[in-house]
Coordinates of C-alpha atoms and ligand atoms in Angstrom, one line a residue:
M1 CA -3.1 -10.5 48.9
D2 CA -6.2 -9.2 46.0
P3 CA -9.4 -11.7 45.9
L4 CA -8.4 -13.3 42.8
K5 CA -4.3 -14.0 43.7
E6 CA -6.0 -15.7 47.4
K7 CA -8.1 -18.1 45.4
F8 CA -5.5 -18.9 43.1
R9 CA -3.2 -19.6 45.5
I10 CA -5.2 -21.9 47.5
K11 CA -6.3 -23.4 44.4
S12 CA -3.2 -24.2 42.8
T13 CA -1.7 -25.4 46.1
E14 CA -4.2 -27.9 46.5
V15 CA -4.1 -29.4 43.0
R16 CA 0.2 -29.2 43.6
E17 CA -0.1 -31.5 46.2
K18 CA -2.5 -33.9 44.6
L19 CA -0.1 -33.9 41.3
R20 CA 2.5 -34.7 43.7
S21 CA 1.5 -37.9 45.2
M22 CA -0.1 -39.0 41.9
V23 CA 2.9 -39.0 40.1
K24 CA 5.0 -40.5 42.7
A25 CA 2.7 -42.9 43.0
H26 CA 2.1 -43.6 39.3
G27 CA 4.9 -41.9 37.3
D28 CA 5.6 -44.9 35.4
M29 CA 2.1 -45.5 34.0
V30 CA 1.8 -45.4 30.3
V31 CA -0.7 -42.5 28.9
D32 CA 0.1 -42.5 25.3
Q33 CA 2.0 -44.2 22.2
V34 CA 3.6 -42.0 19.4
V35 CA 3.6 -43.6 16.1
L36 CA 6.3 -42.5 12.9
G37 CA 3.3 -40.6 11.2
Q38 CA 3.0 -38.5 14.0
V39 CA 6.8 -37.9 14.7
F40 CA 6.7 -36.4 11.0
G41 CA 3.6 -34.8 11.1
G42 CA 4.1 -32.4 13.5
M43 CA 3.2 -34.0 16.5
R44 CA -0.6 -34.5 16.3
G45 CA -2.2 -35.6 19.0
I46 CA 0.6 -36.3 21.0
K47 CA 0.2 -36.0 24.8
G48 CA 2.6 -34.5 26.6
M49 CA 2.0 -31.5 28.4
I50 CA -1.0 -30.3 31.0
W51 CA -2.8 -27.6 30.1
E52 CA -5.8 -26.6 33.0
T53 CA -7.2 -23.8 31.9
S54 CA -9.0 -25.2 28.4
N55 CA -9.1 -28.5 26.4
L56 CA -10.5 -29.1 22.8
D57 CA -12.3 -32.3 21.6
P58 CA -12.2 -32.5 17.8
I59 CA -16.1 -33.0 17.8
E60 CA -17.4 -30.7 20.5
G61 CA -14.8 -27.9 20.4
I62 CA -13.5 -25.8 22.7
K63 CA -14.4 -26.4 26.6
F64 CA -12.9 -23.8 29.3
R65 CA -13.0 -25.5 32.8
G66 CA -15.6 -27.8 30.8
R67 CA -17.9 -25.3 29.5
S68 CA -19.1 -24.8 25.8
I69 CA -19.1 -21.3 24.7
P70 CA -23.1 -21.7 24.7
Q71 CA -22.5 -22.4 28.2
L72 CA -20.6 -19.1 29.0
Q73 CA -22.7 -17.2 27.3
D74 CA -25.5 -18.3 29.6
T75 CA -23.8 -18.5 32.7
L76 CA -20.4 -15.7 32.8
P77 CA -21.4 -12.4 33.9
R78 CA -22.3 -9.5 32.3
L79 CA -21.0 -5.8 33.0
N80 CA -22.2 -2.5 31.8
G81 CA -25.5 -3.7 30.4
S82 CA -23.9 -6.1 27.7
T83 CA -25.6 -8.6 26.1
E84 CA -22.0 -10.6 25.8
P85 CA -20.1 -12.0 28.9
V86 CA -17.2 -9.8 29.1
P87 CA -13.8 -11.3 29.1
E88 CA -13.0 -10.6 33.3
G89 CA -15.2 -13.5 33.7
L90 CA -13.7 -16.2 31.4
F91 CA -9.9 -15.1 33.0
W92 CA -11.6 -15.3 36.6
L93 CA -12.8 -18.9 35.4
M94 CA -9.6 -20.1 34.0
M95 CA -7.2 -18.7 37.0
V96 CA -10.0 -20.5 39.9
G97 CA -12.1 -23.0 37.9
E98 CA -14.8 -20.5 39.3
V99 CA -17.6 -19.0 37.7
P100 CA -17.3 -15.4 39.4
T101 CA -20.2 -13.3 40.6
E102 CA -20.8 -9.9 38.8
E103 CA -19.3 -8.3 41.7
E104 CA -15.7 -10.1 41.4
A105 CA -15.8 -9.8 37.5
Q106 CA -16.3 -5.8 38.0
W107 CA -13.5 -5.6 40.6
L108 CA -11.0 -7.5 37.9
A109 CA -12.3 -4.7 35.8
D110 CA -11.5 -2.3 37.9
E111 CA -8.1 -3.9 38.7
W112 CA -7.3 -3.7 35.2
E113 CA -8.1 -0.3 35.0
R114 CA -6.1 0.2 37.8
R115 CA -2.5 -1.6 36.1
R116 CA -3.1 -0.3 32.8
K117 CA -0.7 2.6 32.4
I118 CA 1.9 2.0 29.8
P119 CA 5.9 2.9 30.5
Q120 CA 6.9 6.3 28.3
H121 CA 9.8 4.4 26.8
T122 CA 7.4 1.7 25.0
L123 CA 5.9 4.4 23.0
K124 CA 9.1 5.9 22.4
V125 CA 10.2 2.2 21.3
L126 CA 6.7 2.2 18.8
E127 CA 7.5 5.8 17.5
S128 CA 10.6 4.5 16.4
L129 CA 9.3 2.1 14.0
P130 CA 8.4 2.4 10.2
V131 CA 4.4 3.4 10.3
D132 CA 3.9 0.5 8.2
T133 CA 5.6 -2.4 10.5
H134 CA 3.5 -4.7 10.4
P135 CA 0.8 -4.3 13.2
M136 CA 1.9 -8.3 14.8
T137 CA 5.4 -7.3 14.7
Q138 CA 5.1 -3.9 16.9
F139 CA 2.7 -5.6 18.5
S140 CA 5.3 -8.3 19.8
I141 CA 8.0 -5.4 20.1
A142 CA 6.0 -3.1 22.7
V143 CA 5.6 -6.5 24.5
M144 CA 9.0 -7.1 24.8
S145 CA 9.7 -3.5 25.6
M146 CA 7.8 -3.9 28.6
Q147 CA 10.0 -6.8 29.9
S148 CA 12.1 -3.9 31.7
E149 CA 9.0 -3.7 34.5
S150 CA 9.0 -7.2 34.9
I151 CA 8.2 -8.0 38.5
F152 CA 9.1 -12.1 38.2
A153 CA 12.5 -11.5 36.6
R154 CA 13.7 -8.7 39.0
E155 CA 12.5 -10.4 42.2
Y156 CA 14.4 -13.5 40.2
F157 CA 17.4 -12.1 40.2
E158 CA 17.2 -10.8 44.0
G159 CA 16.8 -14.7 45.1
L160 CA 12.8 -15.6 44.4
A161 CA 12.1 -19.1 46.1
K162 CA 10.7 -21.6 43.7
S163 CA 7.5 -22.0 45.8
D164 CA 7.1 -17.9 45.2
Y165 CA 7.1 -17.9 41.2
W166 CA 3.8 -18.3 40.8
A167 CA 3.0 -14.9 43.0
A168 CA 5.2 -12.9 41.0
C169 CA 4.2 -14.3 37.5
Y170 CA 0.3 -13.2 38.5
E171 CA 1.7 -9.8 39.0
D172 CA 3.2 -9.6 35.7
T173 CA 0.1 -11.1 33.8
M174 CA -2.2 -9.0 35.7
N175 CA 0.1 -6.0 34.7
L176 CA 0.5 -7.3 31.2
I177 CA -3.0 -8.2 29.9
A178 CA -4.1 -4.6 31.8
R179 CA -1.9 -3.1 29.4
L180 CA -2.4 -4.7 26.1
P181 CA -5.6 -2.9 24.6
S182 CA -4.2 0.7 25.3
I183 CA -1.0 -0.9 23.2
A184 CA -3.0 -2.6 20.8
A185 CA -5.1 0.4 20.0
Y186 CA -2.1 2.8 20.4
I187 CA -0.6 0.0 17.5
Y188 CA -4.0 0.5 15.5
R189 CA -4.3 4.2 15.8
R190 CA -0.6 5.2 14.6
S191 CA -0.6 2.8 11.6
F192 CA -4.3 3.5 10.7
H193 CA -5.6 6.8 11.9
G194 CA -2.5 9.3 11.5
G195 CA -1.4 8.8 15.0
D196 CA -4.7 10.5 16.1
H197 CA -5.2 8.3 19.8
I198 CA -8.4 8.0 22.1
G199 CA -7.4 7.6 25.7
P200 CA -9.6 4.7 27.6
D201 CA -12.9 5.5 29.1
D202 CA -12.6 4.7 32.6
T203 CA -16.5 3.7 33.1
L204 CA -16.2 0.7 30.9
D205 CA -14.9 -3.1 31.3
W206 CA -11.8 -4.2 29.6
A207 CA -13.3 -5.0 26.3
A208 CA -15.2 -2.0 25.6
S209 CA -13.1 0.5 27.1
F210 CA -10.8 -1.1 23.7
A211 CA -13.7 -0.7 21.7
H212 CA -13.9 3.1 22.7
M213 CA -9.5 3.7 22.2
L214 CA -9.9 1.8 18.4
G215 CA -12.5 4.7 17.7
Q216 CA -15.5 1.8 17.8
D217 CA -18.4 3.5 20.5
S218 CA -21.7 1.1 19.2
E219 CA -23.3 -0.8 21.7
S220 CA -23.3 -3.3 19.5
F221 CA -19.6 -3.2 18.7
R222 CA -19.1 -3.7 22.2
N223 CA -20.7 -6.4 22.3
F224 CA -18.8 -7.9 19.3
M225 CA -15.4 -7.1 21.3
R226 CA -16.5 -8.8 24.4
L227 CA -17.7 -11.9 22.8
Y228 CA -14.7 -12.0 20.3
L229 CA -11.9 -11.2 23.4
T230 CA -13.3 -14.1 24.9
I231 CA -13.8 -16.7 22.6
H232 CA -10.2 -16.2 21.1
A233 CA -8.7 -16.5 24.2
D234 CA -8.1 -20.0 24.8
H235 CA -7.4 -23.2 22.7
E236 CA -5.6 -26.1 24.8
G237 CA -2.1 -25.8 25.2
G238 CA -0.6 -27.8 22.0
N239 CA -1.2 -25.0 19.8
A240 CA 1.3 -22.8 18.2
S241 CA 0.7 -19.8 20.4
A242 CA -0.3 -21.5 23.3
H243 CA 2.6 -24.2 23.1
T244 CA 5.3 -21.1 22.0
T245 CA 4.1 -19.4 25.2
H246 CA 4.8 -22.5 27.6
L247 CA 7.8 -23.3 26.0
V248 CA 9.8 -20.3 26.3
G249 CA 8.0 -19.8 30.3
S250 CA 9.3 -23.1 30.9
T251 CA 12.8 -21.6 30.8
L252 CA 11.6 -19.2 33.7
S253 CA 11.9 -16.7 30.6
D254 CA 9.0 -14.0 32.4
A255 CA 5.7 -13.3 31.2
Y256 CA 6.7 -10.8 29.0
L257 CA 9.0 -12.5 27.0
S258 CA 6.9 -15.8 27.1
F259 CA 4.0 -13.8 26.1
A260 CA 6.0 -12.1 23.0
A261 CA 7.1 -15.1 21.9
G262 CA 3.9 -16.6 21.6
M263 CA 2.6 -13.8 19.8
N264 CA 5.4 -14.2 16.9
A265 CA 4.0 -17.9 16.5
L266 CA 1.0 -16.6 16.4
A267 CA 1.5 -14.1 13.5
G268 CA 2.0 -17.0 11.2
P269 CA 0.1 -17.0 8.4
L270 CA -1.3 -21.2 8.9
H271 CA -2.3 -19.4 12.7
G272 CA -3.4 -16.3 13.5
L273 CA -2.7 -14.4 10.9
A274 CA -5.2 -16.5 8.9
N275 CA -7.8 -13.9 10.0
Q276 CA -6.1 -11.5 7.7
E277 CA -5.6 -13.8 4.8
V278 CA -9.2 -14.6 4.9
I279 CA -10.3 -11.2 4.3
K280 CA -7.8 -10.2 2.3
W281 CA -8.7 -13.3 0.0
I282 CA -12.1 -12.6 0.2
F283 CA -11.5 -8.7 -1.0
E284 CA -9.2 -10.1 -4.1
M285 CA -12.8 -12.6 -5.2
L286 CA -14.7 -10.1 -5.0
D287 CA -12.5 -7.6 -7.2
D288 CA -11.9 -10.5 -9.3
L289 CA -15.3 -11.9 -9.7
D290 CA -16.6 -7.7 -9.8
S291 CA -19.3 -8.0 -7.2
Q292 CA -20.1 -7.5 -3.7
D293 CA -22.3 -9.7 -3.7
P294 CA -21.3 -13.1 -6.4
T295 CA -23.6 -16.3 -6.7
E296 CA -22.2 -19.7 -4.8
E297 CA -21.4 -21.0 -8.3
Q298 CA -18.8 -17.9 -9.0
I299 CA -17.5 -18.7 -5.3
A300 CA -17.0 -22.1 -6.1
D301 CA -15.1 -21.5 -9.5
F302 CA -13.3 -18.9 -7.0
V303 CA -11.8 -21.2 -4.8
Q304 CA -11.7 -24.0 -7.0
R305 CA -9.0 -21.6 -9.0
T306 CA -7.3 -20.8 -5.4
L307 CA -6.7 -25.2 -4.9
D308 CA -5.3 -25.1 -8.6
D309 CA -2.9 -22.3 -7.7
G310 CA -1.6 -24.3 -5.1
K311 CA -2.4 -22.6 -2.2
V312 CA -4.9 -23.0 0.7
I313 CA -8.3 -22.0 1.6
P314 CA -7.4 -19.4 4.1
G315 CA -10.1 -19.7 7.5
Y316 CA -10.9 -23.5 6.4
G317 CA -8.9 -26.8 8.3
H318 CA -8.1 -27.2 12.0
A319 CA -5.2 -29.3 13.3
V320 CA -7.2 -30.7 16.0
L321 CA -11.1 -30.0 15.4
R322 CA -13.2 -32.2 13.3
K323 CA -16.1 -30.1 12.5
P324 CA -17.5 -26.6 12.0
D325 CA -15.5 -24.3 15.2
P326 CA -17.8 -24.1 17.3
R327 CA -15.7 -20.2 17.6
F328 CA -17.2 -19.9 13.8
M329 CA -20.7 -20.6 14.9
A330 CA -21.1 -18.2 17.8
Q331 CA -19.6 -15.3 15.3
K332 CA -22.3 -16.6 13.0
H333 CA -24.8 -16.4 15.9
F334 CA -24.0 -12.7 16.7
A335 CA -24.3 -11.5 13.1
E336 CA -27.8 -13.4 12.5
K337 CA -28.5 -11.7 15.5
N338 CA -27.4 -8.4 15.0
L339 CA -25.8 -7.8 11.0
S340 CA -28.1 -10.0 9.2
D341 CA -28.3 -7.9 6.1
S342 CA -24.2 -7.0 6.1
V343 CA -23.4 -8.3 2.1
I344 CA -19.8 -9.3 3.3
V345 CA -20.7 -11.1 6.2
N346 CA -23.5 -13.0 3.6
V347 CA -20.3 -13.6 1.7
V348 CA -19.1 -15.4 4.7
W349 CA -22.2 -17.6 4.9
K350 CA -22.4 -19.0 1.4
L351 CA -18.3 -19.7 1.8
F352 CA -19.3 -21.7 4.9
N353 CA -22.0 -23.5 1.9
V354 CA -19.2 -23.6 -0.8
V355 CA -16.0 -24.9 0.9
P356 CA -16.6 -27.8 2.6
P357 CA -17.5 -30.0 -0.1
I358 CA -14.7 -29.0 -2.8
L359 CA -12.3 -29.2 0.5
E360 CA -14.0 -32.8 0.7
S361 CA -13.8 -34.0 -2.5
L362 CA -9.8 -33.8 -2.9
G363 CA -9.7 -36.6 -0.3
K364 CA -7.1 -35.3 2.0
V365 CA -8.1 -32.5 3.8
K366 CA -9.0 -33.8 7.4
N367 CA -11.3 -31.2 8.7
P368 CA -12.8 -29.0 5.9
W369 CA -14.9 -26.9 7.9
P370 CA -14.2 -23.5 8.6
N371 CA -12.2 -22.4 12.0
V372 CA -12.4 -19.0 14.0
D373 CA -10.6 -17.3 11.4
A374 CA -13.0 -17.9 8.7
H375 CA -15.6 -15.1 10.1
S376 CA -14.4 -12.3 12.3
G377 CA -13.0 -10.4 9.5
A378 CA -16.4 -9.6 7.8
I379 CA -17.7 -8.4 10.7
L380 CA -14.7 -6.5 11.5
V381 CA -15.3 -4.9 7.6
H382 CA -19.4 -4.4 8.6
Y383 CA -18.5 -2.2 11.3
G384 CA -15.8 0.0 9.8
L385 CA -12.8 -2.0 10.9
K386 CA -11.4 -2.4 7.6
E387 CA -7.4 -2.2 8.1
F388 CA -7.5 -6.5 7.7
K389 CA -3.4 -6.1 8.9
F390 CA -4.4 -5.1 12.4
Y391 CA -6.7 -8.4 12.7
T392 CA -4.2 -10.4 14.5
V393 CA -3.4 -8.3 16.9
L394 CA -7.1 -8.5 18.0
F395 CA -6.5 -11.9 18.5
G396 CA -3.1 -11.8 20.4
V397 CA -4.5 -9.1 22.9
S398 CA -7.3 -12.1 23.7
R399 CA -5.2 -14.8 23.5
S400 CA -3.2 -13.2 26.5
L401 CA -5.8 -14.7 28.5
G402 CA -5.4 -17.7 28.2
V403 CA -1.9 -18.5 27.6
L404 CA -1.2 -16.1 30.6
A405 CA -3.5 -17.9 33.1
A406 CA -1.9 -21.0 32.2
L407 CA 2.0 -19.6 32.8
C408 CA 0.3 -19.0 36.2
W409 CA -0.7 -22.4 37.1
S410 CA 2.9 -23.9 35.5
R411 CA 4.7 -22.0 37.8
A412 CA 2.4 -22.6 40.6
L413 CA 2.4 -26.0 39.6
G414 CA 6.5 -26.1 39.6
F415 CA 6.5 -27.8 36.1
P416 CA 10.0 -28.4 34.5
L417 CA 12.3 -26.9 31.9
E418 CA 10.6 -28.6 28.5
R419 CA 13.0 -30.9 26.8
P420 CA 11.3 -33.6 24.5
K421 CA 13.6 -35.8 22.6
S422 CA 14.2 -35.5 18.9
V423 CA 16.1 -38.1 16.6
T424 CA 17.9 -37.9 13.5
S425 CA 16.2 -39.1 10.6
K426 CA 19.0 -41.7 10.1
W427 CA 17.8 -43.2 13.8
I428 CA 14.2 -43.4 12.2
F429 CA 15.5 -45.2 8.8
D430 CA 17.7 -47.5 11.4
H431 CA 14.8 -47.8 13.6
V432 CA 12.4 -49.2 10.9
E433 CA 14.5 -51.2 9.5
K434 CA 15.0 -53.1 12.8
N435 CA 11.5 -52.9 13.7
K436 CA 9.4 -53.5 10.6
V437 CA 7.3 -56.6 9.8
N438 CA 7.3 -57.9 6.5
Ligands
LIG1 N1 -7.2 -25.3 1.6 C1 -6.6 -26.2 1.1 N2 -5.4 -27.6 1.4 C2 -6.0 -27.9 3.1 C3 -6.4 -26.4 4.3 C4 -7.2 -25.9 3.7 N3 -7.7 -24.9 4.2 N4 -5.9 -27.4 5.3 C5 -5.6 -28.3 4.8 N5 -5.6 -28.9 3.7 C6 -4.4 -29.7 3.0 C7 -3.0 -29.5 3.8 O1 -2.1 -28.3 3.6 C8 -2.5 -31.1 3.5 O2 -1.6 -30.9 2.0 P1 -0.9 -31.9 1.6 O3 -0.7 -32.8 2.5 O4 -0.8 -31.5 0.4 O5 0.2 -31.2 2.3 C9 -3.3 -31.9 3.4 O6 -4.7 -30.9 3.5 C10 -3.9 -32.3 5.1 O7 -3.5 -31.4 5.9 P2 -4.7 -31.3 7.8 O8 -3.9 -32.8 8.3 O9 -6.1 -31.1 7.2 O10 -4.8 -30.5 7.9 P3 -3.1 -29.7 9.1 O11 -3.5 -30.3 10.5 O12 -1.8 -30.1 8.3 O13 -3.2 -28.5 8.8 C11 -3.9 -26.1 8.9 C12 -4.1 -27.5 10.0 C13 -5.1 -25.3 9.8 C14 -2.9 -25.7 9.1 C15 -4.2 -26.5 7.7 O14 -5.8 -26.8 7.6 C16 -4.4 -24.9 6.6 O15 -3.6 -24.7 6.3 N6 -6.2 -24.1 6.9 C17 -5.8 -22.7 6.1 C18 -5.3 -21.7 6.9 C19 -6.0 -21.8 8.3 O16 -7.1 -21.2 8.3 N7 -5.4 -21.5 9.6 C20 -5.7 -21.1 10.8 C21 -6.3 -22.4 11.5 C22 -6.9 -22.1 13.0 C23 -6.0 -21.3 13.6 O17 -5.0 -21.6 14.2 N8 -6.1 -19.9 13.8 O18 -5.4 -19.0 14.6

């Protein structure tokens, strides 16, 4: 058994035993109450699922196994002389709750390299799609097409014991993560560079080799990719892509089917597609204002006009966070260090000054601050990766780390089919009638 799998087996067995006896002893204990506003308000804040890999605090933001993004930047290993930690380190941390050594991170980089070959039929499936098919649609289809290679699905068909689900899920997870950069880069080069493909560089780590396949070989871009793929990886379990992966996985659909479903959720404009929407909106603004470097007054006027047209300001607001997103701040710090003279990045910083007070003045927006998607596009444009329809695929490659690590935990902990209760509006009207206090 490989070293990560063995560590995961030991850790998850311990947690499973502890959980079982706790649920047996305290299964009736109340952990939360649900009010009417939550039932009609997208189930915000209801505690109803377990997600081991990360936790989101409204003020402090995301913590991966208890560690904030700056703490990750201080502690996770670096490879190949990187200035940013590599995503391999975060995946190891999410899987087993321990910061890996540099040797362990390097082992994982080598292991993903060993597993990365894409099946030929997946490339044929991609080639059969119109070249202007949205990259997220291509990504989801490519992942689905690889399901024919699912170890979990094959072993389940042959009669896999419940206690071994996690091991087959682990194999699918590792194979899928290993392949995603090549799949994503293939989609990018086919959609925007006439099918002029670039192979992986096996001397590099997962993120840097991905950058190479995209056609970006500067050390600075490699470091941005390492940071990007680390900070987008996980955002606890209730967000739409994570929850979808979890829900579909709970039916014992394998990692390919579950992850593709999660990607279809990520592709919505209120979720991951916001990174495309932000830069598209910024380009529209620059066009409308006929300036690459508008003043804050001009920007404020455009923001107001966007709201007057009944649209949201993309990249701002969040269902949980109530402060600027630490993932936005991490990208801002990276840009301050590495590309502070970029004109497009400076527009993002002006928006950061202008948008929050305007949203606050509406009196209904719970979080007027920027989220993760407000910043990434401008940095990518600065590096020359201007094809914004591709941006959500980058997010998706990163998100695989968190949702698939969590899927392994769900199978290891023996979580059942997810099946919350729904009610009709009539049931609610009757319930309110019976219980209201006049
Ligand atoms: N611009 C304008 N209005 C906004 C807004 C924004 N950025 N954010 C929230 N609002 C509005 C809502 O539309 C809602 O209005 P109505 O009552 O008229 O329907 C009101 O403020 C209350 O919403 P909320 O409770 O503050 O926010 P929600 O939890 O309902 O929604 C969203 C959270 C992220 C969907 C929301 O803030 C939004 O639409 N933002 C813009 C899109 C975006 O950036 N999405 C990416 C989020 C991060 C992410 O998942 N990345 O992948």
